[in-house]
Short mmCIF file of C-alpha atoms in Angstrom, two decimals:
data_model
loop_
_atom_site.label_atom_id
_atom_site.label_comp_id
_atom_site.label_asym_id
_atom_site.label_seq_id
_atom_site.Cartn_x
_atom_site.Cartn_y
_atom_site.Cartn_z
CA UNK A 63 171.12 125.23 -51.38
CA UNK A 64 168.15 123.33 -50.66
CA UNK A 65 165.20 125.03 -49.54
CA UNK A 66 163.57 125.46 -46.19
CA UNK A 67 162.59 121.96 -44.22
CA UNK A 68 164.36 119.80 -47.42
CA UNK A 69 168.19 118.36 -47.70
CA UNK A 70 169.85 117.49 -50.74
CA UNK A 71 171.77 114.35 -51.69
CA UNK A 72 175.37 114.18 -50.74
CA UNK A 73 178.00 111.85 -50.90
CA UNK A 74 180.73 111.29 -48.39
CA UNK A 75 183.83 109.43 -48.07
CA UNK A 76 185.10 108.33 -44.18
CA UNK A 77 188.25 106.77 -43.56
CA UNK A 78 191.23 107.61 -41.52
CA UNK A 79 193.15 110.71 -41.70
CA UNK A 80 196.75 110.75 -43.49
CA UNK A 81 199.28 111.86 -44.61
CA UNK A 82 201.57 113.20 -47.53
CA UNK A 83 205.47 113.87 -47.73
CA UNK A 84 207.80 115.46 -50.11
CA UNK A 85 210.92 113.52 -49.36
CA UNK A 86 214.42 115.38 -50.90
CA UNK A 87 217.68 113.33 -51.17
CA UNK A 88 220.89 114.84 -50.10
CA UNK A 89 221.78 116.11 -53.29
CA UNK A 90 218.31 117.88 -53.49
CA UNK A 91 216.37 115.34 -55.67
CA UNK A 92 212.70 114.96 -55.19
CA UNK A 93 211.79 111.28 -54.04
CA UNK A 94 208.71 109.82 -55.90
CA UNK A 95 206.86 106.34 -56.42
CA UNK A 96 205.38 105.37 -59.62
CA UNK A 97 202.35 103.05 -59.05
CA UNK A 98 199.43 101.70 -60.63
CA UNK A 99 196.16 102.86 -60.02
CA UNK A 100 193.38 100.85 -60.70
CA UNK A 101 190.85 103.49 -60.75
CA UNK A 102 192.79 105.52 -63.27
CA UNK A 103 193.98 101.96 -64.92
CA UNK A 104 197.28 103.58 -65.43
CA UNK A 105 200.42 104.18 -63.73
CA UNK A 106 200.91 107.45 -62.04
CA UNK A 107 203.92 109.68 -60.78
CA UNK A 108 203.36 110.49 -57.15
CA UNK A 109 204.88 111.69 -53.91
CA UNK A 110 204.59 109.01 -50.83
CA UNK A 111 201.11 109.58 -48.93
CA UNK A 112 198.89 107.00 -47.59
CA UNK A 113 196.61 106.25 -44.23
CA UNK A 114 197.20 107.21 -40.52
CA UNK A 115 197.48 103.63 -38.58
CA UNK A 116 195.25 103.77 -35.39
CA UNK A 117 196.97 106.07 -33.19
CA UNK A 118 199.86 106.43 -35.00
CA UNK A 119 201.39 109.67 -34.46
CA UNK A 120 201.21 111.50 -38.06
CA UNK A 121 205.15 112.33 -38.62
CA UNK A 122 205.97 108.56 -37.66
CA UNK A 123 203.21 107.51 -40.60
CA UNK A 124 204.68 110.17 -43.04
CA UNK A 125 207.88 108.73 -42.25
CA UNK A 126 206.49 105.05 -42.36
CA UNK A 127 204.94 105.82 -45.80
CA UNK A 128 208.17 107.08 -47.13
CA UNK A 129 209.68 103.92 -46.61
CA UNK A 130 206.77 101.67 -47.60
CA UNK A 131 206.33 102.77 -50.97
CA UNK A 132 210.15 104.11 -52.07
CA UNK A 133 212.49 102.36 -49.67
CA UNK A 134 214.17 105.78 -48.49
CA UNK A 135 214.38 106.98 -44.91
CA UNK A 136 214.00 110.69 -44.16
CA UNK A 137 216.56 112.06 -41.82
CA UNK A 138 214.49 114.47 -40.68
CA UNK A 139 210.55 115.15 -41.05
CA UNK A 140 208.31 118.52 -40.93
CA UNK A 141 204.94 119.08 -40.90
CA UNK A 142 204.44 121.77 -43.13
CA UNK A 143 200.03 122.37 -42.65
CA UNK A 144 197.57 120.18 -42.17
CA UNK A 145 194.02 120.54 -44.33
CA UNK A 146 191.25 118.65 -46.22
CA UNK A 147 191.96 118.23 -49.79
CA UNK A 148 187.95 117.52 -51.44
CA UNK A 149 185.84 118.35 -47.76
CA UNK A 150 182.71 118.44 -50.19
CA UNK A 151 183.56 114.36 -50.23
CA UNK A 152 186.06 113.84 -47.78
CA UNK A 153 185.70 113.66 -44.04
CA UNK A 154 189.66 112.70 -44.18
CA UNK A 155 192.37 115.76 -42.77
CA UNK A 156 195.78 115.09 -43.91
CA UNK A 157 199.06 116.31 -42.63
CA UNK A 158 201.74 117.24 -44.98
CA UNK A 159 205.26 117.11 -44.77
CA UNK A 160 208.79 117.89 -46.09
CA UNK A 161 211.08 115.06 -45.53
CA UNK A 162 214.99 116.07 -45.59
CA UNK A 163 218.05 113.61 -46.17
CA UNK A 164 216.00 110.83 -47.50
CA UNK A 165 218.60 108.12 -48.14
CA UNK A 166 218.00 104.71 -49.72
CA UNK A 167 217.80 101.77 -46.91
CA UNK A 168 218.92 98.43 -47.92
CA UNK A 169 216.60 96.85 -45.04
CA UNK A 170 213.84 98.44 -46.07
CA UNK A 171 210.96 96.21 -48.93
CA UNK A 172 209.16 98.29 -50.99
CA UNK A 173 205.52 96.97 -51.47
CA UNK A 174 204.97 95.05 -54.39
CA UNK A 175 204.14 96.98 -57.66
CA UNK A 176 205.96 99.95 -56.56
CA UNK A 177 208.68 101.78 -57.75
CA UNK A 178 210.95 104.95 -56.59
CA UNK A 179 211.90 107.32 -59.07
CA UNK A 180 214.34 110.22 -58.12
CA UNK A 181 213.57 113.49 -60.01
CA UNK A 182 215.79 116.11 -59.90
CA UNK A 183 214.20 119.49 -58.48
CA UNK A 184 215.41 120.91 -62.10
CA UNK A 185 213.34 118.55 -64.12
CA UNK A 186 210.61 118.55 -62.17
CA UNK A 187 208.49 121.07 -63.45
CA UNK A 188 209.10 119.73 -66.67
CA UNK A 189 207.37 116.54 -65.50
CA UNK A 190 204.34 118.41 -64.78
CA UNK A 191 204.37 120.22 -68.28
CA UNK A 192 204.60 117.03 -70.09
CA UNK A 193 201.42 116.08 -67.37
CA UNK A 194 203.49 112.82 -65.83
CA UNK A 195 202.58 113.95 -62.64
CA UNK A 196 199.17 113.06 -61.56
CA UNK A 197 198.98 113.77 -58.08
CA UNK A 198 197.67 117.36 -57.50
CA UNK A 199 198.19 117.44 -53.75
CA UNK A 200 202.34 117.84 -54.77
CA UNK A 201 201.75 121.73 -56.08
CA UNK A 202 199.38 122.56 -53.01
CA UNK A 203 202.70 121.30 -50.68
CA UNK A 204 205.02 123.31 -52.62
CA UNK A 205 203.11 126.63 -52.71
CA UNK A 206 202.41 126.04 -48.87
CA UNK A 207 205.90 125.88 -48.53
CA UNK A 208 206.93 128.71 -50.20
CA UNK A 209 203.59 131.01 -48.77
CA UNK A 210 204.18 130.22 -45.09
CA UNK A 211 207.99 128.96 -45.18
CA UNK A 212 209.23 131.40 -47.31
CA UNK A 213 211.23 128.86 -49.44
CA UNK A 214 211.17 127.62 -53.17
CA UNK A 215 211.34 123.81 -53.28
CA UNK A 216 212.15 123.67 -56.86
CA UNK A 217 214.49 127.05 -57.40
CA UNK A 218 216.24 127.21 -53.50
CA UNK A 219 220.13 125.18 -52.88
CA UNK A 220 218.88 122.32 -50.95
CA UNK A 221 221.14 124.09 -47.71
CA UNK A 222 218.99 126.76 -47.80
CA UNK A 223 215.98 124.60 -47.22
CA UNK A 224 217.74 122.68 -44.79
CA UNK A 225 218.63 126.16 -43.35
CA UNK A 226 215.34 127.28 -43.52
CA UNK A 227 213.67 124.16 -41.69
CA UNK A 228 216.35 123.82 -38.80
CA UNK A 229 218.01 120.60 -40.88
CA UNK A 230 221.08 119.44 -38.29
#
């Protein structure tokens, strides 16, 4: 902390909130998009996320985003919290959500240089032991779930989540 009368040098990144969604197929299978990332200069494993549009309403962007990057359309979205992932850099909140019945649309383009990946809930933790999965923000929306949901993403029949979150 700086002392009396001084401030100290900070950095901060502005931009519009957004959003992240876990999207589950039917069957239960976690919907992901690999995609390169020029920062990292690699590809990476990730769920869909990306920026709120204007006045967008956040579930239509989450649902938007699903689309955009894997070419699946959620049945049904949820918000599951809202929070700011780095707010020591970040001015962005983002609003996370659980997408249910996410379904392949043959309408729908993915953008270029993107690719969806299905991963069954099973497997999935196995993915993060062999550290494909680079996205962090995918753990934080699965122990959210099961803290204030009550529900394991990766261990729980997919009914029971669909149960669980009012699923028609």
């Amino acid at each position: 902390m700086p002392a009396a009368g001084q401030t100290a040098a900070y950095y901060r990144m502005t931009g519009p909130d957004g959003v992240i969604c876990l999207p589950l197929t039917a069957r239960g299978d976690i919907v992901m998009v690999r995609q390169h990332r020029a920062s990292l200069n690699t590809d990476t494993l990730e769920i869909p996320a990306g920026s709120i549009d204007g006045q967008e309403a956040p579930a239509l962007a989450a649902h938007r985003e699903v689309l955009e990057e894997t070419g699946y359309d959620c049945g049904e979205i949820h918000l599951l919290g809202t929070g700011r992932f780095y707010p020591n850099r970040l001015i962005q909140r983002e609003y996370m959500y659980l997408g249910l019945d996410a379904h392949p649309r043959a309408d729908a383009g993915v953008e270029q240089g993107l690719a969806p990946v299905l991963v069954p809930r099973s497997e999935f933790l196995g993915f993060c032991m062999d550290e494909a999965v680079d996205q962090t923000a995918i753990f934080f929306l699965i122990g959210l779930t099961t803290t204030r949901f009550g529900v394991d993403l990766l261990r729980a029949p997919i009914d029971e989540i669909r149960e669980r979150f009012g699923a028609a």
